[in-house]
Coordinates of C-alpha atoms in Angstrom, one line a residue:
M289 CA -20.7 -30.4 66.3
A290 CA -23.9 -29.2 64.5
I291 CA -22.6 -25.8 63.8
P292 CA -19.3 -26.9 62.2
K293 CA -21.2 -29.4 60.1
L294 CA -23.6 -26.6 58.9
Q295 CA -20.5 -24.5 58.0
I296 CA -19.0 -27.3 56.0
N297 CA -22.3 -27.8 54.1
N298 CA -22.5 -24.0 53.4
V299 CA -19.0 -24.0 52.0
G300 CA -19.8 -27.0 50.0
L301 CA -22.9 -25.4 48.6
I302 CA -21.1 -22.3 47.7
F303 CA -18.4 -24.3 46.0
L304 CA -20.9 -26.3 44.1
F305 CA -22.8 -23.2 43.2
G306 CA -19.5 -21.6 41.9
I307 CA -18.9 -24.7 39.7
A308 CA -22.4 -24.5 38.3
I309 CA -21.9 -20.8 37.4
F310 CA -18.5 -21.6 35.8
S311 CA -19.9 -24.5 33.9
S312 CA -22.8 -22.4 32.7
K313 CA -20.3 -19.7 31.5
V314 CA -18.2 -22.3 29.6
A315 CA -21.4 -23.8 28.1
D316 CA -22.5 -20.3 27.0
S317 CA -19.1 -19.6 25.5
A318 CA -19.1 -23.0 23.7
T319 CA -22.6 -22.3 22.4
F320 CA -21.5 -18.8 21.2
G321 CA -18.4 -20.3 19.5
S322 CA -20.4 -23.0 17.9
R323 CA -23.0 -20.5 16.7
R324 CA -20.2 -18.3 15.3
G325 CA -18.6 -21.2 13.6
L326 CA -22.0 -22.2 12.2
L327 CA -22.5 -18.7 10.8
E328 CA -19.1 -18.8 9.2
A329 CA -19.8 -22.2 7.8
E330 CA -23.2 -21.0 6.4
S331 CA -21.6 -18.0 4.5
T332 CA -23.2 -18.1 1.1
V333 CA -20.7 -18.7 -1.7
F334 CA -21.3 -16.7 -4.9
D335 CA -19.2 -18.6 -7.5
V336 CA -18.6 -16.4 -10.5
T337 CA -19.0 -19.4 -12.8
K338 CA -22.6 -19.8 -11.6
H339 CA -23.3 -16.2 -12.7
G340 CA -22.0 -16.5 -16.2
A341 CA -18.2 -16.2 -15.9
K342 CA -16.4 -18.7 -18.2
P343 CA -12.8 -19.9 -17.6
E344 CA -10.5 -20.4 -20.5
G345 CA -12.7 -18.5 -23.0
G346 CA -14.8 -15.5 -23.6
D347 CA -15.3 -12.3 -21.6
S348 CA -16.4 -12.9 -18.0
T349 CA -17.0 -9.2 -17.0
M350 CA -20.7 -9.5 -16.5
G351 CA -20.4 -12.8 -14.6
F352 CA -18.1 -11.2 -12.1
I353 CA -20.4 -8.1 -11.7
A354 CA -23.5 -10.3 -11.3
A355 CA -21.8 -12.5 -8.6
W356 CA -20.7 -9.4 -6.7
K357 CA -24.1 -7.7 -6.8
A358 CA -25.8 -10.9 -5.5
A359 CA -23.3 -11.2 -2.7
C360 CA -23.4 -7.5 -1.9
Q361 CA -27.2 -7.5 -1.5
S362 CA -27.3 -10.7 0.5
T363 CA -28.7 -10.5 4.0
G364 CA -26.2 -13.1 5.4
P365 CA -22.5 -13.6 5.3
A366 CA -21.2 -13.7 1.7
K367 CA -18.2 -14.8 -0.2
V368 CA -17.5 -14.2 -3.9
V369 CA -15.3 -17.0 -5.2
V370 CA -13.2 -17.0 -8.4
P371 CA -12.3 -20.7 -8.7
P372 CA -9.1 -22.1 -10.3
G373 CA -8.9 -21.3 -14.0
T374 CA -8.2 -18.3 -16.2
F375 CA -10.8 -15.6 -16.6
T376 CA -10.7 -12.5 -18.9
T377 CA -12.5 -9.3 -18.1
G378 CA -12.6 -5.7 -19.1
E379 CA -13.4 -2.8 -16.7
T380 CA -15.1 -4.5 -13.7
I381 CA -16.7 -2.4 -10.9
F382 CA -17.4 -3.9 -7.5
Q383 CA -19.6 -1.2 -6.1
G384 CA -21.3 -0.7 -2.7
P385 CA -22.7 0.1 -0.3
C386 CA -23.6 -3.5 0.6
K387 CA -26.2 -5.0 2.8
C388 CA -24.4 -8.2 3.8
P389 CA -22.5 -8.5 7.1
K390 CA -18.8 -7.6 7.1
P391 CA -16.5 -8.9 5.9
L392 CA -17.6 -9.5 2.3
I393 CA -14.9 -11.7 1.0
L394 CA -13.6 -11.7 -2.6
E395 CA -11.6 -14.9 -2.8
I396 CA -9.6 -15.1 -6.0
Q397 CA -8.2 -18.6 -6.4
G398 CA -7.6 -18.5 -10.2
T399 CA -6.0 -16.1 -12.6
L400 CA -7.7 -12.9 -13.9
M401 CA -6.5 -11.6 -17.2
S402 CA -7.1 -8.0 -18.2
N403 CA -8.5 -7.4 -21.7
K404 CA -5.8 -6.0 -23.9
D405 CA -8.1 -3.4 -25.5
I406 CA -7.3 -0.2 -23.5
S407 CA -10.4 1.5 -25.0
L408 CA -12.6 -0.6 -22.7
Y409 CA -11.3 1.2 -19.6
S410 CA -13.3 4.5 -19.2
R411 CA -12.0 5.1 -15.7
A412 CA -8.3 4.2 -16.2
A413 CA -8.8 1.1 -14.1
W414 CA -9.4 -2.6 -14.7
L415 CA -10.8 -3.7 -11.3
I416 CA -12.5 -1.1 -9.1
I417 CA -13.8 -1.7 -5.5
E418 CA -15.7 1.4 -4.5
K419 CA -18.0 2.9 -1.8
V420 CA -18.0 -0.2 0.4
E421 CA -16.9 -1.1 3.9
G422 CA -15.3 -4.3 5.2
V423 CA -14.2 -6.1 2.0
T424 CA -11.4 -8.6 2.1
V425 CA -9.6 -9.6 -1.1
T426 CA -7.6 -12.8 -0.8
G427 CA -7.3 -16.3 -2.2
G428 CA -3.8 -16.8 -3.5
G429 CA -4.7 -15.9 -7.1
T430 CA -3.2 -13.7 -9.7
L431 CA -4.2 -10.5 -11.4
N432 CA -2.4 -10.3 -14.8
G433 CA -2.7 -6.9 -16.4
Q434 CA -1.2 -8.0 -19.7
G435 CA 0.5 -4.6 -20.0
K436 CA 3.2 -5.5 -22.4
D437 CA 1.1 -4.5 -25.5
S438 CA 0.1 -1.2 -23.8
W439 CA 3.3 0.2 -22.4
Q440 CA 4.2 1.7 -25.8
F441 CA 1.3 4.1 -25.3
A442 CA 2.4 5.3 -21.9
D443 CA 2.9 9.1 -21.5
R444 CA 5.8 9.5 -19.1
S445 CA 5.1 13.3 -19.0
G446 CA 1.8 12.8 -17.3
A447 CA 0.0 15.0 -19.8
S448 CA -2.3 12.3 -21.1
P449 CA -4.6 10.0 -19.0
P450 CA -2.7 7.2 -17.4
L451 CA -3.0 3.6 -18.6
P452 CA -5.4 1.5 -16.5
S453 CA -4.4 0.5 -13.0
S454 CA -5.0 -3.2 -12.2
L455 CA -6.9 -2.8 -9.0
V456 CA -8.3 0.4 -7.4
F457 CA -9.8 0.8 -3.9
T458 CA -11.6 4.1 -3.8
G459 CA -14.0 5.4 -1.2
V460 CA -13.6 2.4 1.0
K461 CA -13.2 1.8 4.7
G462 CA -12.0 -1.1 6.9
C463 CA -10.9 -3.2 3.9
S464 CA -7.9 -5.5 3.3
I465 CA -6.1 -7.3 0.6
N466 CA -3.6 -10.1 1.2
N467 CA -2.1 -13.2 -0.5
I468 CA -2.6 -11.9 -4.1
S469 CA -0.1 -11.7 -6.9
F470 CA 0.0 -8.9 -9.5
V471 CA 1.8 -9.3 -12.8
D472 CA 2.4 -6.7 -15.6
S473 CA -0.1 -4.1 -15.0
K474 CA -0.8 -1.6 -17.8
G475 CA -0.4 1.2 -15.2
V476 CA -0.2 1.2 -11.4
H477 CA -0.7 -2.3 -10.0
L478 CA -2.6 -1.3 -6.8
K479 CA -4.1 2.1 -6.1
I480 CA -5.8 3.2 -3.0
S481 CA -7.5 6.6 -2.9
E482 CA -10.0 8.5 -0.7
S483 CA -10.1 5.7 1.7
S484 CA -9.3 4.8 5.4
D485 CA -8.3 1.9 7.5
V486 CA -7.0 -0.4 4.8
S487 CA -4.5 -3.3 5.4
V488 CA -2.3 -4.5 2.6
S489 CA -0.1 -7.6 3.2
N490 CA 1.6 -10.6 1.6
L491 CA 1.5 -9.3 -2.0
K492 CA 3.8 -10.3 -4.8
I493 CA 4.0 -7.6 -7.5
T494 CA 6.1 -8.0 -10.6
A495 CA 6.8 -6.1 -13.8
P496 CA 9.9 -5.5 -15.9
D497 CA 12.1 -2.6 -14.8
S498 CA 11.6 -1.1 -18.2
S499 CA 7.8 -0.9 -17.9
P500 CA 6.7 2.7 -17.6
N501 CA 4.6 4.1 -14.8
T502 CA 3.9 0.7 -13.3
D503 CA 4.1 1.6 -9.6
G504 CA 3.6 -1.3 -7.3
L505 CA 1.3 0.6 -5.0
H506 CA 0.2 4.2 -5.0
L507 CA -1.7 6.1 -2.3
S508 CA -3.6 9.4 -2.3
S509 CA -6.1 11.1 0.0
V510 CA -6.0 8.2 2.5
T511 CA -5.7 7.7 6.3
N512 CA -4.6 4.8 8.4
I513 CA -3.0 2.5 5.8
N514 CA -0.7 -0.5 6.7
I515 CA 1.4 -2.0 4.0
T516 CA 3.5 -5.0 5.2
D517 CA 5.3 -8.2 4.2
S518 CA 5.3 -7.8 0.5
D519 CA 7.7 -8.3 -2.5
I520 CA 7.5 -5.6 -5.1
G521 CA 9.6 -5.2 -8.3
T522 CA 8.4 -2.9 -11.1
G523 CA 9.4 -0.2 -13.5
D524 CA 8.4 2.7 -11.2
D525 CA 8.1 3.4 -7.5
C526 CA 7.7 0.2 -5.5
I527 CA 5.5 2.3 -3.2
G528 CA 4.4 5.9 -4.0
I529 CA 2.8 7.9 -1.2
G530 CA 0.9 10.8 -2.8
H531 CA -0.9 13.9 -1.5
G532 CA -3.4 13.7 1.4
S533 CA -1.8 10.6 2.9
N534 CA -1.8 10.5 6.7
N535 CA -0.8 7.8 9.2
I536 CA 0.8 5.4 6.9
L537 CA 2.9 2.4 7.9
V538 CA 5.2 0.6 5.4
S539 CA 7.1 -2.4 6.9
N540 CA 9.0 -5.4 5.8
I541 CA 8.9 -4.7 2.0
K542 CA 11.4 -6.1 -0.5
C543 CA 11.7 -3.5 -3.3
G544 CA 13.5 -4.0 -6.6
P545 CA 13.7 -3.4 -9.4
G546 CA 12.0 -0.1 -9.3
H547 CA 12.3 3.6 -8.3
G548 CA 12.3 3.0 -4.5
L549 CA 10.1 3.9 -1.6
S550 CA 8.9 7.4 -2.4
I551 CA 6.8 10.2 -1.0
G552 CA 5.5 12.1 -3.9
S553 CA 5.7 13.4 -6.4
L554 CA 3.9 16.3 -4.7
G555 CA 3.0 19.8 -5.9
K556 CA 2.0 19.0 -9.4
R557 CA -1.7 19.9 -9.2
E558 CA -3.9 22.5 -7.5
A559 CA -5.6 21.8 -4.2
E560 CA -3.2 19.0 -3.1
K561 CA -3.3 18.2 0.6
D562 CA -0.6 17.7 3.3
V563 CA 1.2 14.5 3.9
K564 CA 1.8 13.6 7.5
G565 CA 2.7 10.7 9.8
I566 CA 4.6 8.4 7.5
I567 CA 6.7 5.5 8.9
I568 CA 8.8 3.3 6.5
R569 CA 10.8 0.7 8.3
N570 CA 12.5 -2.7 8.0
C571 CA 12.6 -2.7 4.2
T572 CA 15.2 -4.0 1.8
L573 CA 16.0 -2.4 -1.6
K574 CA 18.0 -4.1 -4.3
G575 CA 19.1 -2.6 -7.6
T576 CA 16.7 0.3 -7.4
T577 CA 17.3 3.8 -8.8
N578 CA 16.3 5.4 -5.5
G579 CA 16.0 4.3 -1.9
A580 CA 14.3 6.6 0.6
R581 CA 13.0 9.4 -1.5
I582 CA 10.9 12.5 -1.2
K583 CA 10.1 14.3 -4.5
T584 CA 8.3 17.6 -5.2
F585 CA 7.6 19.5 -8.4
M586 CA 9.0 22.9 -9.0
D587 CA 6.6 25.8 -9.5
S588 CA 4.0 24.1 -7.5
P589 CA 0.4 25.4 -8.1
S590 CA -0.5 24.6 -4.5
T591 CA 1.2 25.1 -1.1
L592 CA 1.4 22.0 1.0
Q593 CA 3.6 20.3 3.6
V594 CA 5.3 17.0 4.2
S595 CA 6.0 16.4 7.9
D596 CA 6.5 13.8 10.6
V597 CA 8.3 11.2 8.4
L598 CA 10.5 8.4 9.5
Y599 CA 12.7 6.1 7.3
E600 CA 14.2 3.5 9.6
D601 CA 16.1 0.2 9.4
I602 CA 16.5 0.3 5.7
V603 CA 19.0 -2.2 4.0
L604 CA 20.4 -1.2 0.6
D605 CA 22.0 -3.4 -2.1
D606 CA 23.5 -1.6 -5.0
V607 CA 21.0 1.3 -4.8
K608 CA 21.7 4.4 -7.0
N609 CA 20.3 7.2 -4.7
P610 CA 20.0 5.7 -1.2
I611 CA 18.7 8.9 0.5
I612 CA 17.3 11.7 -1.6
I613 CA 15.1 14.8 -1.1
D614 CA 14.5 16.2 -4.6
Q615 CA 12.5 19.4 -4.6
H616 CA 13.6 20.2 -8.1
Y617 CA 11.6 17.5 -9.8
N618 CA 10.8 18.3 -13.5
S619 CA 13.2 21.2 -13.4
K620 CA 13.6 21.1 -17.2
N621 CA 10.0 22.3 -17.7
R622 CA 9.4 24.4 -14.6
K623 CA 11.7 27.2 -13.4
K624 CA 10.2 28.5 -10.2
E625 CA 11.1 26.9 -6.9
S626 CA 8.8 24.4 -5.2
T627 CA 6.4 25.7 -2.6
V628 CA 6.1 22.3 -0.9
K629 CA 7.4 22.5 2.7
V630 CA 9.4 19.5 3.9
K631 CA 9.9 19.3 7.7
D632 CA 10.6 16.9 10.6
V633 CA 12.0 14.1 8.5
R634 CA 14.3 11.5 10.1
F635 CA 16.5 8.9 8.4
K636 CA 17.7 6.3 10.9
N637 CA 19.9 3.2 10.6
I638 CA 20.1 3.1 6.8
R639 CA 22.9 0.9 5.6
G640 CA 24.3 -1.0 2.6
T641 CA 25.8 -0.3 -0.8
T642 CA 25.4 2.2 -3.6
N643 CA 26.6 2.8 -7.1
S644 CA 26.2 6.6 -6.8
K645 CA 28.9 9.1 -6.1
I646 CA 26.6 11.1 -3.9
P647 CA 24.7 8.6 -1.7
V648 CA 22.9 11.3 0.4
A649 CA 21.4 14.3 -1.4
L650 CA 19.2 16.8 0.4
N651 CA 18.2 19.1 -2.4
C652 CA 15.6 21.3 -0.9
S653 CA 13.7 24.3 -2.2
E654 CA 15.1 27.8 -1.9
A655 CA 11.6 29.2 -1.5
M656 CA 10.7 26.6 1.2
P657 CA 14.0 25.4 2.8
C658 CA 13.7 22.0 4.6
E659 CA 13.5 22.1 8.4
G660 CA 14.0 19.5 11.1
L661 CA 15.9 17.0 9.1
E662 CA 17.8 14.4 11.1
L663 CA 20.2 11.6 10.0
H664 CA 21.3 9.0 12.5
D665 CA 23.6 6.0 12.0
I666 CA 23.9 6.1 8.2
D667 CA 26.4 3.6 6.8
I668 CA 26.6 3.5 3.0
A669 CA 29.6 2.1 1.1
P670 CA 30.3 2.1 -2.6
V671 CA 30.0 -0.9 -4.9
G672 CA 33.6 -1.5 -6.1
N673 CA 36.2 1.2 -6.0
V674 CA 33.9 4.2 -6.9
P675 CA 34.7 7.1 -4.6
I676 CA 31.8 8.6 -2.8
Q677 CA 31.2 12.2 -1.7
P678 CA 29.9 13.6 1.6
T679 CA 26.2 14.4 2.1
A680 CA 25.1 17.1 -0.3
C681 CA 22.9 19.8 1.3
Q682 CA 21.1 22.5 -0.5
N683 CA 18.7 24.8 1.5
A684 CA 18.9 22.3 4.4
K685 CA 20.7 22.2 7.7
P686 CA 20.3 18.7 9.0
I687 CA 21.3 17.3 12.4
F688 CA 23.7 14.4 12.3
S689 CA 24.3 11.8 15.0
G690 CA 25.8 8.4 15.4
K691 CA 27.9 7.0 12.5
I692 CA 27.6 9.0 9.3
T693 CA 29.2 7.5 6.2
P694 CA 29.7 9.0 3.7
G695 CA 30.1 12.1 6.0
E696 CA 28.3 15.2 6.9
C697 CA 27.6 18.0 4.5
K698 CA 30.0 20.9 4.6

């Protein structure tokens, strides 16, 4: 019986040893988690009011910049906090690179008011976050651009410098913005340029439908941008995807009023870059002047391409131009055909109502006819008794499949 007893003891020892190892692992994990929580709890808070910002009076620009600089140069986790209250600033630049560990959090709890004096904005922007990685903007607060007094100076032709955008991300990487409201920007509400790996979610953006050039969000020269779960209503594009945009996802956006979910305008300036890999899905448009739109200038000074685009699962409610490719943008001032190539664009499962006689217009360039256009399951009905016409096709030979209402082009 000695041998069986020894076997049982060995098994028992192995079992106990296993428990000990497991317990050690759990203890290590708990310690790691506790340390992580401790680090998060020890994040230094840089309250803008402790650096000179004053709610309900005076200009707080320097207080905001001072709090940012202190946080940016911190050697530990850092958070810049704008507490409840109303703060007024002029042009405010949050600049990197930063020394603190990522993420550097900008938590806006209160309301920021843009100074009404447009001469203060040398870079056509109110708040600028630049040359930094791993910034998170959040907090539930509001950015009020106070644009009503400035809109009268807007140049719709684009010949003059634009009015200041409310918030600009430029030269950033791995950043995010969520749970922020924008109101009445002087120009574009949120602009992202020359950046990569940026997440945008849970924004509320509002401006009157008569406000000029107040795009909700505009992109240019960016890669890997996600825009989700937001409500946008402005006087221009809800979202405008400009040149050099690649791998863009737009999902679950409520758009209206506004000019729709647009790619472009493209081909206005020299040295513009291609647009590729755009997915726009699960969006709702209400009362907008356009739905799914691609627009390019005539007589383009540069040759570029728009490709690999998908508009999918779009719901329309009284939209004027539900599906439109307009390669004759600004045709009153330019006479030569656009040299922007549009190819491999799919419109799938787009449904709802329109107030336009021509719900689907594929108006492509004679110099660069569209290629690879596909329309699948399009179901657009008129509001009231207005008769609608079949798909209008110019310099385009799209492939149709599934249900196509208002009908294929002739």
